[in-house]
JSON list of C-alpha atoms in Angstrom, two decimals:
[
{"chain": "A", "resi": 1, "resn": "MET", "atom": "CA", "xyz": [229.25, 61.80, 105.82]},
{"chain": "A", "resi": 2, "resn": "PHE", "atom": "CA", "xyz": [230.63, 62.64, 109.15]},
{"chain": "A", "resi": 3, "resn": "PHE", "atom": "CA", "xyz": [231.97, 65.91, 110.27]},
{"chain": "A", "resi": 4, "resn": "THR", "atom": "CA", "xyz": [233.58, 66.72, 113.62]},
{"chain": "A", "resi": 5, "resn": "ASN", "atom": "CA", "xyz": [236.56, 68.05, 115.48]},
{"chain": "A", "resi": 6, "resn": "ILE", "atom": "CA", "xyz": [238.75, 65.27, 116.78]},
{"chain": "A", "resi": 7, "resn": "ASP", "atom": "CA", "xyz": [238.41, 66.57, 120.42]},
{"chain": "A", "resi": 8, "resn": "LEU", "atom": "CA", "xyz": [234.59, 66.05, 119.88]},
{"chain": "A", "resi": 9, "resn": "ALA", "atom": "CA", "xyz": [235.05, 62.60, 118.42]},
{"chain": "A", "resi": 10, "resn": "LYS", "atom": "CA", "xyz": [236.81, 61.66, 121.75]},
{"chain": "A", "resi": 11, "resn": "LYS", "atom": "CA", "xyz": [234.27, 63.46, 123.98]},
{"chain": "A", "resi": 12, "resn": "TYR", "atom": "CA", "xyz": [231.09, 61.86, 122.46]},
{"chain": "A", "resi": 13, "resn": "ASN", "atom": "CA", "xyz": [230.40, 58.20, 121.65]},
{"chain": "A", "resi": 14, "resn": "TYR", "atom": "CA", "xyz": [228.93, 58.40, 117.93]},
{"chain": "A", "resi": 15, "resn": "LEU", "atom": "CA", "xyz": [228.24, 54.65, 118.13]},
{"chain": "A", "resi": 16, "resn": "ASN", "atom": "CA", "xyz": [226.19, 54.46, 121.52]},
{"chain": "A", "resi": 17, "resn": "GLU", "atom": "CA", "xyz": [222.92, 52.86, 121.38]},
{"chain": "A", "resi": 18, "resn": "LYS", "atom": "CA", "xyz": [221.00, 56.15, 120.55]},
{"chain": "A", "resi": 19, "resn": "PHE", "atom": "CA", "xyz": [223.10, 56.90, 117.52]},
{"chain": "A", "resi": 20, "resn": "LEU", "atom": "CA", "xyz": [222.98, 53.27, 116.29]},
{"chain": "A", "resi": 21, "resn": "ALA", "atom": "CA", "xyz": [219.18, 53.19, 116.72]},
{"chain": "A", "resi": 22, "resn": "ALA", "atom": "CA", "xyz": [219.10, 56.40, 114.63]},
{"chain": "A", "resi": 23, "resn": "TYR", "atom": "CA", "xyz": [221.25, 55.07, 111.85]},
{"chain": "A", "resi": 24, "resn": "GLU", "atom": "CA", "xyz": [219.15, 51.91, 111.70]},
{"chain": "A", "resi": 25, "resn": "TRP", "atom": "CA", "xyz": [215.91, 53.91, 111.60]},
{"chain": "A", "resi": 26, "resn": "LEU", "atom": "CA", "xyz": [217.37, 55.96, 108.75]},
{"chain": "A", "resi": 27, "resn": "LYS", "atom": "CA", "xyz": [218.54, 52.89, 106.86]},
{"chain": "A", "resi": 28, "resn": "ASN", "atom": "CA", "xyz": [215.44, 50.77, 107.24]},
{"chain": "A", "resi": 29, "resn": "THR", "atom": "CA", "xyz": [212.78, 53.39, 106.80]},
{"chain": "A", "resi": 30, "resn": "ASP", "atom": "CA", "xyz": [211.24, 54.34, 103.49]},
{"chain": "A", "resi": 31, "resn": "LEU", "atom": "CA", "xyz": [212.12, 58.04, 103.92]},
{"chain": "A", "resi": 32, "resn": "LYS", "atom": "CA", "xyz": [210.73, 59.11, 100.70]},
{"chain": "A", "resi": 33, "resn": "SER", "atom": "CA", "xyz": [207.26, 57.94, 101.57]},
{"chain": "A", "resi": 34, "resn": "LEU", "atom": "CA", "xyz": [207.24, 59.59, 105.03]},
{"chain": "A", "resi": 35, "resn": "PRO", "atom": "CA", "xyz": [204.97, 62.60, 105.30]},
{"chain": "A", "resi": 36, "resn": "ALA", "atom": "CA", "xyz": [206.30, 65.66, 107.11]},
{"chain": "A", "resi": 37, "resn": "GLY", "atom": "CA", "xyz": [206.14, 65.30, 110.84]},
{"chain": "A", "resi": 38, "resn": "ARG", "atom": "CA", "xyz": [207.63, 63.87, 114.07]},
{"chain": "A", "resi": 39, "resn": "TYR", "atom": "CA", "xyz": [208.51, 60.11, 114.54]},
{"chain": "A", "resi": 40, "resn": "GLU", "atom": "CA", "xyz": [209.77, 58.81, 117.84]},
{"chain": "A", "resi": 41, "resn": "ILE", "atom": "CA", "xyz": [212.61, 56.30, 117.65]},
{"chain": "A", "resi": 42, "resn": "ILE", "atom": "CA", "xyz": [213.58, 55.97, 121.38]},
{"chain": "A", "resi": 43, "resn": "GLY", "atom": "CA", "xyz": [210.96, 57.89, 123.26]},
{"chain": "A", "resi": 44, "resn": "SER", "atom": "CA", "xyz": [211.84, 61.67, 123.43]},
{"chain": "A", "resi": 45, "resn": "ASP", "atom": "CA", "xyz": [215.60, 60.74, 123.41]},
{"chain": "A", "resi": 46, "resn": "VAL", "atom": "CA", "xyz": [215.77, 59.99, 119.67]},
{"chain": "A", "resi": 47, "resn": "VAL", "atom": "CA", "xyz": [213.17, 61.73, 117.45]},
{"chain": "A", "resi": 48, "resn": "ALA", "atom": "CA", "xyz": [212.93, 62.15, 113.67]},
{"chain": "A", "resi": 49, "resn": "ASN", "atom": "CA", "xyz": [211.56, 65.22, 112.21]},
{"chain": "A", "resi": 50, "resn": "VAL", "atom": "CA", "xyz": [210.69, 64.96, 108.54]},
{"chain": "A", "resi": 51, "resn": "HIS", "atom": "CA", "xyz": [210.78, 68.42, 106.64]},
{"chain": "A", "resi": 52, "resn": "GLU", "atom": "CA", "xyz": [209.78, 69.45, 103.19]},
{"chain": "A", "resi": 53, "resn": "TYR", "atom": "CA", "xyz": [211.11, 72.88, 102.38]},
{"chain": "A", "resi": 54, "resn": "THR", "atom": "CA", "xyz": [212.51, 75.19, 99.76]},
{"chain": "A", "resi": 55, "resn": "THR", "atom": "CA", "xyz": [216.22, 75.91, 99.92]},
{"chain": "A", "resi": 56, "resn": "LEU", "atom": "CA", "xyz": [217.29, 79.52, 100.41]},
{"chain": "A", "resi": 57, "resn": "LYS", "atom": "CA", "xyz": [219.91, 81.69, 99.41]},
{"chain": "A", "resi": 58, "resn": "ILE", "atom": "CA", "xyz": [222.85, 82.00, 101.97]},
{"chain": "A", "resi": 59, "resn": "GLU", "atom": "CA", "xyz": [222.05, 85.53, 102.62]},
{"chain": "A", "resi": 60, "resn": "GLU", "atom": "CA", "xyz": [218.64, 84.60, 104.03]},
{"chain": "A", "resi": 61, "resn": "LYS", "atom": "CA", "xyz": [219.96, 82.04, 106.43]},
{"chain": "A", "resi": 62, "resn": "LEU", "atom": "CA", "xyz": [221.53, 82.27, 109.89]},
{"chain": "A", "resi": 63, "resn": "PHE", "atom": "CA", "xyz": [223.60, 79.49, 111.70]},
{"chain": "A", "resi": 64, "resn": "GLU", "atom": "CA", "xyz": [222.00, 77.61, 114.47]},
{"chain": "A", "resi": 65, "resn": "ALA", "atom": "CA", "xyz": [223.07, 75.33, 117.47]},
{"chain": "A", "resi": 66, "resn": "HIS", "atom": "CA", "xyz": [221.55, 73.13, 120.06]},
{"chain": "A", "resi": 67, "resn": "ASP", "atom": "CA", "xyz": [222.57, 72.60, 123.71]},
{"chain": "A", "resi": 68, "resn": "LYS", "atom": "CA", "xyz": [220.44, 69.45, 124.51]},
{"chain": "A", "resi": 69, "resn": "PHE", "atom": "CA", "xyz": [220.53, 67.41, 121.07]},
{"chain": "A", "resi": 70, "resn": "PHE", "atom": "CA", "xyz": [222.86, 66.33, 118.34]},
{"chain": "A", "resi": 71, "resn": "ASP", "atom": "CA", "xyz": [221.44, 66.53, 114.85]},
{"chain": "A", "resi": 72, "resn": "ILE", "atom": "CA", "xyz": [221.77, 63.94, 112.42]},
{"chain": "A", "resi": 73, "resn": "GLN", "atom": "CA", "xyz": [220.51, 65.61, 109.14]},
{"chain": "A", "resi": 74, "resn": "CYS", "atom": "CA", "xyz": [219.88, 63.29, 106.37]},
{"chain": "A", "resi": 75, "resn": "LEU", "atom": "CA", "xyz": [218.88, 64.58, 102.83]},
{"chain": "A", "resi": 76, "resn": "VAL", "atom": "CA", "xyz": [216.16, 62.56, 101.14]},
{"chain": "A", "resi": 77, "resn": "GLU", "atom": "CA", "xyz": [215.36, 64.54, 98.13]},
{"chain": "A", "resi": 78, "resn": "GLY", "atom": "CA", "xyz": [216.92, 67.61, 96.31]},
{"chain": "A", "resi": 79, "resn": "VAL", "atom": "CA", "xyz": [220.56, 69.15, 96.99]},
{"chain": "A", "resi": 80, "resn": "GLU", "atom": "CA", "xyz": [221.77, 71.32, 99.81]},
{"chain": "A", "resi": 81, "resn": "LEU", "atom": "CA", "xyz": [224.44, 73.47, 100.62]},
{"chain": "A", "resi": 82, "resn": "PHE", "atom": "CA", "xyz": [224.96, 72.98, 104.31]},
{"chain": "A", "resi": 83, "resn": "GLY", "atom": "CA", "xyz": [227.28, 75.65, 106.19]},
{"chain": "A", "resi": 84, "resn": "ILE", "atom": "CA", "xyz": [229.25, 74.48, 109.25]},
{"chain": "A", "resi": 85, "resn": "CYS", "atom": "CA", "xyz": [231.63, 76.04, 111.96]},
{"chain": "A", "resi": 86, "resn": "ASN", "atom": "CA", "xyz": [232.47, 76.05, 115.50]},
{"chain": "A", "resi": 87, "resn": "ARG", "atom": "CA", "xyz": [230.01, 78.01, 117.71]},
{"chain": "A", "resi": 88, "resn": "ASP", "atom": "CA", "xyz": [232.64, 79.40, 119.93]},
{"chain": "A", "resi": 89, "resn": "GLY", "atom": "CA", "xyz": [232.75, 83.23, 119.58]},
{"chain": "A", "resi": 90, "resn": "LEU", "atom": "CA", "xyz": [229.60, 83.62, 117.26]},
{"chain": "A", "resi": 91, "resn": "LYS", "atom": "CA", "xyz": [227.35, 86.54, 117.85]},
{"chain": "A", "resi": 92, "resn": "VAL", "atom": "CA", "xyz": [224.04, 85.36, 119.06]},
{"chain": "A", "resi": 93, "resn": "ASN", "atom": "CA", "xyz": [221.17, 86.73, 116.92]},
{"chain": "A", "resi": 94, "resn": "GLU", "atom": "CA", "xyz": [218.37, 85.05, 118.97]},
{"chain": "A", "resi": 95, "resn": "ALA", "atom": "CA", "xyz": [217.96, 82.35, 121.53]},
{"chain": "A", "resi": 96, "resn": "ARG", "atom": "CA", "xyz": [214.82, 80.24, 121.96]},
{"chain": "A", "resi": 97, "resn": "PRO", "atom": "CA", "xyz": [215.82, 77.82, 124.97]},
{"chain": "A", "resi": 98, "resn": "GLU", "atom": "CA", "xyz": [212.29, 76.34, 124.89]},
{"chain": "A", "resi": 99, "resn": "ASN", "atom": "CA", "xyz": [213.02, 74.98, 121.61]},
{"chain": "A", "resi": 100, "resn": "ASP", "atom": "CA", "xyz": [216.67, 74.14, 122.17]},
{"chain": "A", "resi": 101, "resn": "ILE", "atom": "CA", "xyz": [217.77, 76.50, 119.38]},
{"chain": "A", "resi": 102, "resn": "ILE", "atom": "CA", "xyz": [220.30, 79.35, 119.28]},
{"chain": "A", "resi": 103, "resn": "LEU", "atom": "CA", "xyz": [220.57, 81.54, 116.05]},
{"chain": "A", "resi": 104, "resn": "TYR", "atom": "CA", "xyz": [223.92, 83.28, 115.19]},
{"chain": "A", "resi": 105, "resn": "GLU", "atom": "CA", "xyz": [225.17, 85.64, 112.81]},
{"chain": "A", "resi": 106, "resn": "LYS", "atom": "CA", "xyz": [227.27, 84.44, 110.03]},
{"chain": "A", "resi": 107, "resn": "PRO", "atom": "CA", "xyz": [231.05, 84.54, 110.75]},
{"chain": "A", "resi": 108, "resn": "GLU", "atom": "CA", "xyz": [233.33, 85.80, 108.02]},
{"chain": "A", "resi": 109, "resn": "VAL", "atom": "CA", "xyz": [235.02, 82.33, 107.49]},
{"chain": "A", "resi": 110, "resn": "TYR", "atom": "CA", "xyz": [233.04, 79.11, 107.56]},
{"chain": "A", "resi": 111, "resn": "GLY", "atom": "CA", "xyz": [232.90, 75.84, 105.58]},
{"chain": "A", "resi": 112, "resn": "HIS", "atom": "CA", "xyz": [230.28, 74.21, 103.50]},
{"chain": "A", "resi": 113, "resn": "VAL", "atom": "CA", "xyz": [229.31, 70.69, 102.58]},
{"chain": "A", "resi": 114, "resn": "ILE", "atom": "CA", "xyz": [227.05, 69.70, 99.78]},
{"chain": "A", "resi": 115, "resn": "LEU", "atom": "CA", "xyz": [224.47, 67.12, 100.65]},
{"chain": "A", "resi": 116, "resn": "TYR", "atom": "CA", "xyz": [222.85, 65.00, 98.01]},
{"chain": "A", "resi": 117, "resn": "PRO", "atom": "CA", "xyz": [220.14, 62.34, 98.77]},
{"chain": "A", "resi": 118, "resn": "GLY", "atom": "CA", "xyz": [221.29, 59.77, 101.24]},
{"chain": "A", "resi": 119, "resn": "ASP", "atom": "CA", "xyz": [223.95, 61.94, 102.51]},
{"chain": "A", "resi": 120, "resn": "PHE", "atom": "CA", "xyz": [223.84, 62.82, 106.30]},
{"chain": "A", "resi": 121, "resn": "ILE", "atom": "CA", "xyz": [225.78, 64.98, 108.68]},
{"chain": "A", "resi": 122, "resn": "VAL", "atom": "CA", "xyz": [226.03, 64.65, 112.24]},
{"chain": "A", "resi": 123, "resn": "VAL", "atom": "CA", "xyz": [226.56, 68.01, 114.25]},
{"chain": "A", "resi": 124, "resn": "ALA", "atom": "CA", "xyz": [227.22, 68.10, 117.95]},
{"chain": "A", "resi": 125, "resn": "PRO", "atom": "CA", "xyz": [226.18, 70.78, 120.43]},
{"chain": "A", "resi": 126, "resn": "GLU", "atom": "CA", "xyz": [229.63, 72.54, 119.93]},
{"chain": "A", "resi": 127, "resn": "ASP", "atom": "CA", "xyz": [228.88, 72.94, 115.96]},
{"chain": "A", "resi": 128, "resn": "ALA", "atom": "CA", "xyz": [226.92, 75.76, 114.50]},
{"chain": "A", "resi": 129, "resn": "HIS", "atom": "CA", "xyz": [225.33, 74.82, 111.26]},
{"chain": "A", "resi": 130, "resn": "MET", "atom": "CA", "xyz": [223.46, 76.42, 108.59]},
{"chain": "A", "resi": 131, "resn": "PRO", "atom": "CA", "xyz": [221.25, 74.03, 106.81]},
{"chain": "A", "resi": 132, "resn": "GLY", "atom": "CA", "xyz": [218.79, 74.53, 103.93]},
{"chain": "A", "resi": 133, "resn": "CYS", "atom": "CA", "xyz": [221.06, 76.66, 101.63]},
{"chain": "A", "resi": 134, "resn": "CYS", "atom": "CA", "xyz": [220.56, 76.44, 97.85]},
{"chain": "A", "resi": 135, "resn": "LEU", "atom": "CA", "xyz": [223.58, 75.80, 95.40]},
{"chain": "A", "resi": 136, "resn": "ASP", "atom": "CA", "xyz": [222.41, 78.32, 92.66]},
{"chain": "A", "resi": 137, "resn": "ALA", "atom": "CA", "xyz": [218.77, 78.96, 92.95]},
{"chain": "A", "resi": 138, "resn": "PRO", "atom": "CA", "xyz": [215.96, 77.94, 95.65]},
{"chain": "A", "resi": 139, "resn": "ALA", "atom": "CA", "xyz": [214.71, 74.44, 95.07]},
{"chain": "A", "resi": 140, "resn": "GLU", "atom": "CA", "xyz": [212.54, 71.90, 96.75]},
{"chain": "A", "resi": 141, "resn": "ALA", "atom": "CA", "xyz": [214.10, 69.47, 99.15]},
{"chain": "A", "resi": 142, "resn": "LYS", "atom": "CA", "xyz": [213.15, 66.85, 101.77]},
{"chain": "A", "resi": 143, "resn": "LYS", "atom": "CA", "xyz": [215.16, 65.95, 104.97]},
{"chain": "A", "resi": 144, "resn": "VAL", "atom": "CA", "xyz": [215.00, 64.00, 108.08]},
{"chain": "A", "resi": 145, "resn": "VAL", "atom": "CA", "xyz": [216.54, 65.41, 111.07]},
{"chain": "A", "resi": 146, "resn": "VAL", "atom": "CA", "xyz": [217.05, 62.95, 113.82]},
{"chain": "A", "resi": 147, "resn": "LYS", "atom": "CA", "xyz": [217.50, 64.67, 117.08]},
{"chain": "A", "resi": 148, "resn": "VAL", "atom": "CA", "xyz": [219.60, 62.67, 119.62]},
{"chain": "A", "resi": 149, "resn": "ARG", "atom": "CA", "xyz": [219.70, 63.66, 123.23]},
{"chain": "A", "resi": 150, "resn": "VAL", "atom": "CA", "xyz": [223.12, 64.42, 124.71]}
]
């Protein structure tokens, strides 16, 4: 799974050494057995964060984006509805620059991708995303989010 705009595909090299290291780590690591936590892949430039959580209803979620990192969000267990849209023109709800996160109100129109175990999506700094949404009812999930420095 890979989602981006053609202009961003030209702007970024999604096969540079940092991305390749992230993909290799995801492929060669027993993700199911990893406890929640942070794992350095290439120092602070490529870091994996393992999350175990309960998916939430769309109404309870906000969009988010990051300025300094790409996200490679890889679902390990469960099923997740993942919202995606361009962040241009979105209304800021809250900014936390110390954590490289900006939260946005939901726009009227946006897309969704359904992630199943083994699926991943790469989101660039220009992409707003709303991870962790449930399909029908909240359910347990496990995900690895690899942060790749721009």
